[in-house]
PDB file of N, CA, C and O in Angstrom:
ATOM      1  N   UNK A   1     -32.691 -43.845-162.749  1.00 52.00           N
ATOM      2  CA  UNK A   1     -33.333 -43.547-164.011  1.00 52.00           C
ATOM      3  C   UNK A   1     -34.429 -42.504-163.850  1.00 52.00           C
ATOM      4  O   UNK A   1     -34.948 -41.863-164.764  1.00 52.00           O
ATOM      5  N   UNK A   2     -34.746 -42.420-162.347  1.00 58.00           N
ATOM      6  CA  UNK A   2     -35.715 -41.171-162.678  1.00 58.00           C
ATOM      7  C   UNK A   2     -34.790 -39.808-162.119  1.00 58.00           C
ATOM      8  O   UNK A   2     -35.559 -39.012-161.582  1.00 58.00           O
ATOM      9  N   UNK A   3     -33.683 -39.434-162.103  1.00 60.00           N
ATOM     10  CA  UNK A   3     -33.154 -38.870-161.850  1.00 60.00           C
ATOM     11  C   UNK A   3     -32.916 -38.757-160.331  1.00 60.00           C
ATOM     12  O   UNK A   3     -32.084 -37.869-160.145  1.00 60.00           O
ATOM     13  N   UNK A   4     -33.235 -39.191-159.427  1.00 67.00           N
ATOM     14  CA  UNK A   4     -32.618 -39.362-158.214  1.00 67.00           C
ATOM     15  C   UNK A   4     -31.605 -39.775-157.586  1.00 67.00           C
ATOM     16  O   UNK A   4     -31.286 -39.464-156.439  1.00 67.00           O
ATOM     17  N   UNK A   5     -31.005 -40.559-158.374  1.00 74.00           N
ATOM     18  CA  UNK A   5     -29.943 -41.509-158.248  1.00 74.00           C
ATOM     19  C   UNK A   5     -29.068 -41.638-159.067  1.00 74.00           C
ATOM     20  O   UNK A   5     -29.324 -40.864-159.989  1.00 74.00           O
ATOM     21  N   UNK A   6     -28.063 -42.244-159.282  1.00 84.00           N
ATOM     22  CA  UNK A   6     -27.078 -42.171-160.119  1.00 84.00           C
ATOM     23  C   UNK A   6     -27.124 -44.063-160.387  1.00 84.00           C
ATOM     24  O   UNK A   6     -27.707 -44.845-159.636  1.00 84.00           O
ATOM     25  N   UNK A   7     -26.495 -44.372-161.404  1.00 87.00           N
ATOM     26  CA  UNK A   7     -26.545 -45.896-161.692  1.00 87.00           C
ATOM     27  C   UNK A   7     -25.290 -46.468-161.461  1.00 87.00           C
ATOM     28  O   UNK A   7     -24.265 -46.141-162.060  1.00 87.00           O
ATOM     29  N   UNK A   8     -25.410 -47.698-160.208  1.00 89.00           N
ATOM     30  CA  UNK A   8     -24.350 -48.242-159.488  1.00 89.00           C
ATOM     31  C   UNK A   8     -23.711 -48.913-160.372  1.00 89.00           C
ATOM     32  O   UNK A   8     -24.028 -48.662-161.534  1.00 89.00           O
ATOM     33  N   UNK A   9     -22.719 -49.873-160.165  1.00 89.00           N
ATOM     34  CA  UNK A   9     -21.976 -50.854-160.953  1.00 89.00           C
ATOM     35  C   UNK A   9     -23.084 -51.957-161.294  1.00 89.00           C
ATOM     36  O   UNK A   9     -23.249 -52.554-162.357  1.00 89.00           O
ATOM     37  N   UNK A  10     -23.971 -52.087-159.805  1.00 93.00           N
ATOM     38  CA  UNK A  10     -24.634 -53.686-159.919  1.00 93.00           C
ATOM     39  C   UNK A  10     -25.928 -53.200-160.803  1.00 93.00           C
ATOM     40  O   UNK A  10     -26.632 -54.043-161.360  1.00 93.00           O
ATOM     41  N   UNK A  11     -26.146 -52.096-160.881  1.00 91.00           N
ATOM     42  CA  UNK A  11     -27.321 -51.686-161.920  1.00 91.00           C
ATOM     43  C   UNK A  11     -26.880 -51.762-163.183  1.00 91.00           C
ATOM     44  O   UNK A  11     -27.514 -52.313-164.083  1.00 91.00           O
ATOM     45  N   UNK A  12     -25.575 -51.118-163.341  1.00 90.00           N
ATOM     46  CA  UNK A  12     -25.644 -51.142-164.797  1.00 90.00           C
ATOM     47  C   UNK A  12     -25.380 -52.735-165.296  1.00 90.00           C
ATOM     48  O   UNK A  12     -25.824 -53.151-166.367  1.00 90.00           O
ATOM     49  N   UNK A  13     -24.866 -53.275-164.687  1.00 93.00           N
ATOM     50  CA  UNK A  13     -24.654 -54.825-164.941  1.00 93.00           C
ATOM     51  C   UNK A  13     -26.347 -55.455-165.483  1.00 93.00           C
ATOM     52  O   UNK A  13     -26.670 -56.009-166.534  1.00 93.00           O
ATOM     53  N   UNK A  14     -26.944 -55.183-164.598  1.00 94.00           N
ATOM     54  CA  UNK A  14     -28.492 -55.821-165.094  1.00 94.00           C
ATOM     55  C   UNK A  14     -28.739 -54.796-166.139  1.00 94.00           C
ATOM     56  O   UNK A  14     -28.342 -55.304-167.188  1.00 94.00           O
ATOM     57  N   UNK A  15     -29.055 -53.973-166.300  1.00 93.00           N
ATOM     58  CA  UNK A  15     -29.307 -52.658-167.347  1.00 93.00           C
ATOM     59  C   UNK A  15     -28.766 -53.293-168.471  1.00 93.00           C
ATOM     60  O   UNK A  15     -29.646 -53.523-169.301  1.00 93.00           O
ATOM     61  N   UNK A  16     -27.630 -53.671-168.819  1.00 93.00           N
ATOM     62  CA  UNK A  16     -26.854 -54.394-169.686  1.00 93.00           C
ATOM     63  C   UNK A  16     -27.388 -55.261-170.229  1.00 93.00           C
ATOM     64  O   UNK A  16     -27.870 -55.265-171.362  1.00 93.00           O
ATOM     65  N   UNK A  17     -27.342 -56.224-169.325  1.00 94.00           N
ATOM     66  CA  UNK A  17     -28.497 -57.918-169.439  1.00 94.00           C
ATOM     67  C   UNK A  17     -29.841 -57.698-170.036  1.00 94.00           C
ATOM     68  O   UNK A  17     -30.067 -58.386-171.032  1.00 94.00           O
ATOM     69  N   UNK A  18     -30.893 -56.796-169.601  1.00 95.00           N
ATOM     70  CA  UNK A  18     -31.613 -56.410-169.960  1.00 95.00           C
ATOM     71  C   UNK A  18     -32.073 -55.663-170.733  1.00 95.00           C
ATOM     72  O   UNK A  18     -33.287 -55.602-170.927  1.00 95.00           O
ATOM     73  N   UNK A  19     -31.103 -54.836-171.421  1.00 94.00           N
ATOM     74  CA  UNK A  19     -31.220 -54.055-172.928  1.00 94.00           C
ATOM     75  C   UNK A  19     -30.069 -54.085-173.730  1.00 94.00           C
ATOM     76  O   UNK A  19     -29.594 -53.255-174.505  1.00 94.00           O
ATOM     77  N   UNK A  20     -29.640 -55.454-173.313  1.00 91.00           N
ATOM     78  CA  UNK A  20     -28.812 -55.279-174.674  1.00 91.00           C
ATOM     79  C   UNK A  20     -27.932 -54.148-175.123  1.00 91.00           C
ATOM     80  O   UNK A  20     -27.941 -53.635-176.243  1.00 91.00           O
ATOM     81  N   UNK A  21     -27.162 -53.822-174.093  1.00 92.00           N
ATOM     82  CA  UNK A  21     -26.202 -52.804-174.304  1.00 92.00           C
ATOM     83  C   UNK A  21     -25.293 -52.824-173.088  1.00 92.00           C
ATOM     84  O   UNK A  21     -25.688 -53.203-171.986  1.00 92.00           O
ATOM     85  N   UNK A  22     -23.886 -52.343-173.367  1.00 92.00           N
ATOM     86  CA  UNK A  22     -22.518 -52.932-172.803  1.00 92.00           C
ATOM     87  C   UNK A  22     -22.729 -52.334-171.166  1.00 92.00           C
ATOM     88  O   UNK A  22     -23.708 -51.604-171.007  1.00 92.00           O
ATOM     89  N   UNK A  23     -21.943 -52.586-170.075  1.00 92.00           N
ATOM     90  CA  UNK A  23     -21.901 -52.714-168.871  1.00 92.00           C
ATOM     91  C   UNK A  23     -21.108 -51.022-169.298  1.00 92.00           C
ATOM     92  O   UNK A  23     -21.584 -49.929-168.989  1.00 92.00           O
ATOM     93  N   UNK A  24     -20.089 -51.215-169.906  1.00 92.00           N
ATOM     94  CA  UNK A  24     -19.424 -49.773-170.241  1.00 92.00           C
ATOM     95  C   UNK A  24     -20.098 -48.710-170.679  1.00 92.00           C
ATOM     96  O   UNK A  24     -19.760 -47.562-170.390  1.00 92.00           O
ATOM     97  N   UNK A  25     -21.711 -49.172-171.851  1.00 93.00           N
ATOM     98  CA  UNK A  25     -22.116 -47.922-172.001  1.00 93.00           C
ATOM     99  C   UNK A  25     -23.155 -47.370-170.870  1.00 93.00           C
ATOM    100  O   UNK A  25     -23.823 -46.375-171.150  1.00 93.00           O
ATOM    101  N   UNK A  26     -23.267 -47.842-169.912  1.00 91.00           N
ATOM    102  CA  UNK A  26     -24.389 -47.350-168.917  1.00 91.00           C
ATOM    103  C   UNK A  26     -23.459 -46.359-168.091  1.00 91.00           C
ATOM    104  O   UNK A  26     -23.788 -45.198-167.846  1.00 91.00           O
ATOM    105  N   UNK A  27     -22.183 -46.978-167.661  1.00 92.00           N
ATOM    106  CA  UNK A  27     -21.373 -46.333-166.890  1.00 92.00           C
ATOM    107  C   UNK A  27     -20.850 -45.270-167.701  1.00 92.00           C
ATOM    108  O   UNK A  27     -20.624 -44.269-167.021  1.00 92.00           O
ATOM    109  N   UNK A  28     -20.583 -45.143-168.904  1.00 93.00           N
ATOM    110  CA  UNK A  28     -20.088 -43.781-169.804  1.00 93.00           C
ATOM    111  C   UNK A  28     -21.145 -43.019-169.694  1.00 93.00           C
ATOM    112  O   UNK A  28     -20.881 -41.872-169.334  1.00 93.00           O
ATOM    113  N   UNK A  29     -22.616 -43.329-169.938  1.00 92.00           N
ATOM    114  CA  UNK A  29     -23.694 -42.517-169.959  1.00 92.00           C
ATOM    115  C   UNK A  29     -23.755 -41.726-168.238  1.00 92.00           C
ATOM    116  O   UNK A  29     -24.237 -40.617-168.007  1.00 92.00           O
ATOM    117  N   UNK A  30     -23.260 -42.466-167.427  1.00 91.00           N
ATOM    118  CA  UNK A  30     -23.462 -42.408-166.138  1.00 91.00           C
ATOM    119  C   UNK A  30     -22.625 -41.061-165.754  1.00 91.00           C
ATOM    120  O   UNK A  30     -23.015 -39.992-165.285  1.00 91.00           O
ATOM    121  N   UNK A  31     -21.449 -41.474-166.094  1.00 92.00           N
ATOM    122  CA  UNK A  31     -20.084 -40.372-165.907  1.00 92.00           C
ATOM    123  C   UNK A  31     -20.435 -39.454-166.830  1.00 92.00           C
ATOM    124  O   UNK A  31     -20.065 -38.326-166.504  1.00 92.00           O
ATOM    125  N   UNK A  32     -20.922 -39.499-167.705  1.00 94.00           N
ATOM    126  CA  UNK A  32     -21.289 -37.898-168.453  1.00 94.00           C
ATOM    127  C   UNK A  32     -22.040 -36.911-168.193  1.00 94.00           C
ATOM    128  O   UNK A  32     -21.960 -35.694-168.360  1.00 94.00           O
ATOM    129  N   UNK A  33     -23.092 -37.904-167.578  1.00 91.00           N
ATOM    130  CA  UNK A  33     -24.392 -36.903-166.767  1.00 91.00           C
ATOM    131  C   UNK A  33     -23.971 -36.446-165.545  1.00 91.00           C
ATOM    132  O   UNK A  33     -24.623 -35.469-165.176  1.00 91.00           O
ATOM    133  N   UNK A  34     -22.772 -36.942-164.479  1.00 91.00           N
ATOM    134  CA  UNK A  34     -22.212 -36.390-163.819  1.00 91.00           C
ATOM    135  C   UNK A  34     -21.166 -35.054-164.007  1.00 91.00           C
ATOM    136  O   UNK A  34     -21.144 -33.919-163.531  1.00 91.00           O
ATOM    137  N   UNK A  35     -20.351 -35.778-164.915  1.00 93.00           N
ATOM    138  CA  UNK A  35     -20.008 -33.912-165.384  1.00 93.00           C
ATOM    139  C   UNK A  35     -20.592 -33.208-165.885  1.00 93.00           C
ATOM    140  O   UNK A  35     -20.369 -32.020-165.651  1.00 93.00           O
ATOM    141  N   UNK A  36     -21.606 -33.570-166.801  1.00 93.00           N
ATOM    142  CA  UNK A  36     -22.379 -31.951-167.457  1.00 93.00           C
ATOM    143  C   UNK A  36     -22.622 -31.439-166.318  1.00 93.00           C
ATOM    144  O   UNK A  36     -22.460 -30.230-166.154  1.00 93.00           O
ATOM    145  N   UNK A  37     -23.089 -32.309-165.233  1.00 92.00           N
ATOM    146  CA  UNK A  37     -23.618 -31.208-163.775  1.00 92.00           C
ATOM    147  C   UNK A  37     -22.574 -30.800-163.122  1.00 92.00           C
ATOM    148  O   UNK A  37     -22.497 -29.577-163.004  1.00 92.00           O
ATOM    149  N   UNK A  38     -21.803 -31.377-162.692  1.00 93.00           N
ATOM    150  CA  UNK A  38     -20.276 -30.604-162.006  1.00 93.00           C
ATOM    151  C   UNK A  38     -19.954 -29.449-163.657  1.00 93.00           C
ATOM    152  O   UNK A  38     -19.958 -28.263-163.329  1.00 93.00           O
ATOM    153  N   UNK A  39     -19.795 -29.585-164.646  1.00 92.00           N
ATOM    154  CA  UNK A  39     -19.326 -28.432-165.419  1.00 92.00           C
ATOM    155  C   UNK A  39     -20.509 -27.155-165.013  1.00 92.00           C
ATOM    156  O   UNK A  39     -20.162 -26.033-164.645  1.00 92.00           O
ATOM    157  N   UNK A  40     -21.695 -27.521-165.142  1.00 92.00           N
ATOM    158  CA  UNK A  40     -22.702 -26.440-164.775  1.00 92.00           C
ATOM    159  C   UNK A  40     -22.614 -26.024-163.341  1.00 92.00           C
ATOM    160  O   UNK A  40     -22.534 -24.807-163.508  1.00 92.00           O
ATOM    161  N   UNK A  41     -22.589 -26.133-162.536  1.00 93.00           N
ATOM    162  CA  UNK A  41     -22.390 -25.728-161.367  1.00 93.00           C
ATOM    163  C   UNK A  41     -20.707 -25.913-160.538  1.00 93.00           C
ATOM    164  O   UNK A  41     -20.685 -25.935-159.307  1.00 93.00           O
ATOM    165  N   UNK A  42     -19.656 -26.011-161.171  1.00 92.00           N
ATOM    166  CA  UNK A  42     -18.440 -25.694-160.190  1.00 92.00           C
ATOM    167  C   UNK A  42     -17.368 -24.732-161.025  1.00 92.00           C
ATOM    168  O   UNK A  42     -16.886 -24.848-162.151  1.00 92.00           O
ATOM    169  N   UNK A  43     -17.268 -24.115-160.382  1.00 91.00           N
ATOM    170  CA  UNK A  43     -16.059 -23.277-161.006  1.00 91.00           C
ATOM    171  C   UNK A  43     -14.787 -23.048-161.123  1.00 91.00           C
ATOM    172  O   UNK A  43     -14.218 -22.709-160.085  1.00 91.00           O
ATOM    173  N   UNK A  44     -13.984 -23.152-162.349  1.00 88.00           N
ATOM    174  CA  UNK A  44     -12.693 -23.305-162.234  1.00 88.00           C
ATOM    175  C   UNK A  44     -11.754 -21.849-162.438  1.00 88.00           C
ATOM    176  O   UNK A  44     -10.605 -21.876-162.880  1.00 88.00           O
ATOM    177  N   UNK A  45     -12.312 -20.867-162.121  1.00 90.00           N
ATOM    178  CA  UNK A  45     -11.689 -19.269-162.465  1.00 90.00           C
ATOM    179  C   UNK A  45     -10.433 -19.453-161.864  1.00 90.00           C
ATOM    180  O   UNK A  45      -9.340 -19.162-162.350  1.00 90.00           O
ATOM    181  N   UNK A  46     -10.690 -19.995-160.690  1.00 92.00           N
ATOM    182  CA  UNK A  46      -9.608 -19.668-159.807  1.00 92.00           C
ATOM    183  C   UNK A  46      -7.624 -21.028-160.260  1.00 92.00           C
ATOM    184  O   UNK A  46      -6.420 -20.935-160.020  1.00 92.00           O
ATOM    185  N   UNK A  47      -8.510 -21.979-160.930  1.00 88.00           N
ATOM    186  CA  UNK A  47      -7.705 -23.158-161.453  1.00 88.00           C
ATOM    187  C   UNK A  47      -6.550 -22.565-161.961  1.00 88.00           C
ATOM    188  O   UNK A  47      -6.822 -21.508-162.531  1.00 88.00           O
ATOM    189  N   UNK A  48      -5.334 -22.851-161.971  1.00 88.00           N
ATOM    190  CA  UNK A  48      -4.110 -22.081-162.858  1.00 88.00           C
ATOM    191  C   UNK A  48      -3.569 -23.256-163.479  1.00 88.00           C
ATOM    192  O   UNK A  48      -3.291 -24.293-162.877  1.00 88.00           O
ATOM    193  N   UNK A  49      -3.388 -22.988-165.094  1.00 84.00           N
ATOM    194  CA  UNK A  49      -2.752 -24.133-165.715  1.00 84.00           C
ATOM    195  C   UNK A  49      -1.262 -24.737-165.614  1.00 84.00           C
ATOM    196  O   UNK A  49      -0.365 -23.938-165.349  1.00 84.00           O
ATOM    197  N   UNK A  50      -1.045 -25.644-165.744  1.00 78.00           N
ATOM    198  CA  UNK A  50       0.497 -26.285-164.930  1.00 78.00           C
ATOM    199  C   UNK A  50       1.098 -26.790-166.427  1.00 78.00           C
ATOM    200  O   UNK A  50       0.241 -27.249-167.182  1.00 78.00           O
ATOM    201  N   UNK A  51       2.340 -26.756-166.878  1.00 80.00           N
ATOM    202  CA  UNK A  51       3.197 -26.760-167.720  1.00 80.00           C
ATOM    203  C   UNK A  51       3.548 -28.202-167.604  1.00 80.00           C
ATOM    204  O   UNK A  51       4.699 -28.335-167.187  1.00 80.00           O
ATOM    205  N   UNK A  52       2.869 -29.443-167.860  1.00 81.00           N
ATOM    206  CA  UNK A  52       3.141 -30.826-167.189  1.00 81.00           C
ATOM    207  C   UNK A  52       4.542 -31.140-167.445  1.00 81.00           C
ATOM    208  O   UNK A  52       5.147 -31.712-166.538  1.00 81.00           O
ATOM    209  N   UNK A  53       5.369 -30.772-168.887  1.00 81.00           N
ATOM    210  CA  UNK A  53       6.718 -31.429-168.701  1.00 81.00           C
ATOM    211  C   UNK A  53       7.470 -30.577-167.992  1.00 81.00           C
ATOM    212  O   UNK A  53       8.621 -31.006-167.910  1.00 81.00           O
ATOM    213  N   UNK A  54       7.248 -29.135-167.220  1.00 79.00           N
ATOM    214  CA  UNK A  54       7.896 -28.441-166.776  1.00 79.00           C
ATOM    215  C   UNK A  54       7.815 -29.134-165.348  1.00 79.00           C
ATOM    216  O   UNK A  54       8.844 -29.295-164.693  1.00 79.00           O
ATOM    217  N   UNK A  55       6.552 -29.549-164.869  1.00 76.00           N
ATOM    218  CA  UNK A  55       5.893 -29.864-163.949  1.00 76.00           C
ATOM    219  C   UNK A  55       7.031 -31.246-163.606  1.00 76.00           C
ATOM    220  O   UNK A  55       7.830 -31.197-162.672  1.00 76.00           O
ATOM    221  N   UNK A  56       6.957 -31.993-164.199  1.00 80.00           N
ATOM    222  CA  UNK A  56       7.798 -33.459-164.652  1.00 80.00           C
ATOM    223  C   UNK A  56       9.094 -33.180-163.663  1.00 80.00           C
ATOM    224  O   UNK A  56       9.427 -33.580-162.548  1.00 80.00           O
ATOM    225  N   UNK A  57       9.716 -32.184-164.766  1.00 79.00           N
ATOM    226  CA  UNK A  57      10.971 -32.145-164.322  1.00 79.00           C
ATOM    227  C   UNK A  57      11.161 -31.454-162.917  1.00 79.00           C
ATOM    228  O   UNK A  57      12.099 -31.753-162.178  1.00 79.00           O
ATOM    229  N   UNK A  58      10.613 -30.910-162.733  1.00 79.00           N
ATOM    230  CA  UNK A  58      10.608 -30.110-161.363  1.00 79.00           C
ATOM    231  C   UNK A  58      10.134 -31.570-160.250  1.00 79.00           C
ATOM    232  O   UNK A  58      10.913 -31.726-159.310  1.00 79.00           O
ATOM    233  N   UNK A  59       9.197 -32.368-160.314  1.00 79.00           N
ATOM    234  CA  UNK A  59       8.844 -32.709-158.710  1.00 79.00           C
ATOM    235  C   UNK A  59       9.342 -34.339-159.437  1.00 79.00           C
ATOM    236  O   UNK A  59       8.748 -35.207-158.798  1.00 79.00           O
ATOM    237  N   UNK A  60       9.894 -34.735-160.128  1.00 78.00           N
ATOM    238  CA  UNK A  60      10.543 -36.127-160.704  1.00 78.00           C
ATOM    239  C   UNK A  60      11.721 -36.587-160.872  1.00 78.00           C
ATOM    240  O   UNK A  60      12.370 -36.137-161.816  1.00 78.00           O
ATOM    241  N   UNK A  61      12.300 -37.580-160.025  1.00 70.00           N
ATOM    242  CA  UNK A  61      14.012 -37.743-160.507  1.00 70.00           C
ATOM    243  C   UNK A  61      13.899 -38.827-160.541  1.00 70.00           C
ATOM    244  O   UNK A  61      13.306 -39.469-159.674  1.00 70.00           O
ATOM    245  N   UNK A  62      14.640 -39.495-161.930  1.00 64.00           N
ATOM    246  CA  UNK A  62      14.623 -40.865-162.796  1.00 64.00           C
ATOM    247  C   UNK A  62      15.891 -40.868-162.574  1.00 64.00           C
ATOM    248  O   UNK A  62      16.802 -40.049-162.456  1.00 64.00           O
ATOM    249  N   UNK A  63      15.615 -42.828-162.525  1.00 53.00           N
ATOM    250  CA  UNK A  63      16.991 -42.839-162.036  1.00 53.00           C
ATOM    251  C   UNK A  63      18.192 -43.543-163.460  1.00 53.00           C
ATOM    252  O   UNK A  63      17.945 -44.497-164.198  1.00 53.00           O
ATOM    253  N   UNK A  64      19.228 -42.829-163.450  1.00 49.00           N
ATOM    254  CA  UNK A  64      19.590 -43.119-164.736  1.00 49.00           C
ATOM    255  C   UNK A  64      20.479 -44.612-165.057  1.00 49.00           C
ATOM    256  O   UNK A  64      21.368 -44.885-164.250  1.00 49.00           O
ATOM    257  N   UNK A  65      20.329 -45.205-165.782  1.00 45.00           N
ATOM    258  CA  UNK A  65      20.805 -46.963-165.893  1.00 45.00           C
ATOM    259  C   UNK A  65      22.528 -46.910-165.712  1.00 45.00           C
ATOM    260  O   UNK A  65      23.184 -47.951-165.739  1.00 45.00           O
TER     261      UNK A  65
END
């Protein structure tokens, strides 16, 4: 909470208990403040977008009944 740290599972569990607010919203608040900082500092220029059902069919074989 003072920004040094990030908030564990067993924190947000008491955090919860203690203000009256869900075990889920500490950890959503948690994971958001982690990506705004990975979005601000990592870069995806180099990332190339993938065609997922093209993607599918190419590395997937179902097996047929």
């Amino acid at each position: 909470m003072n920004g040094q740290s990030g908030i564990s599972p067993e924190m947000a569990l008491r955090l919860s208990k203690a203000l009256c607010r869900t075990l889920e919203n500490w950890l959503a608040m948690q994971n958001s403040y982690h990506l705004w900082h990975l979005d601000k500092k990592l870069s995806l220029d180099k990332v190339q977008k993938v065609e997922l059902v093209r993607w599918v069919q190419a590395h997937l074989t179902f097996a047929s009944a």
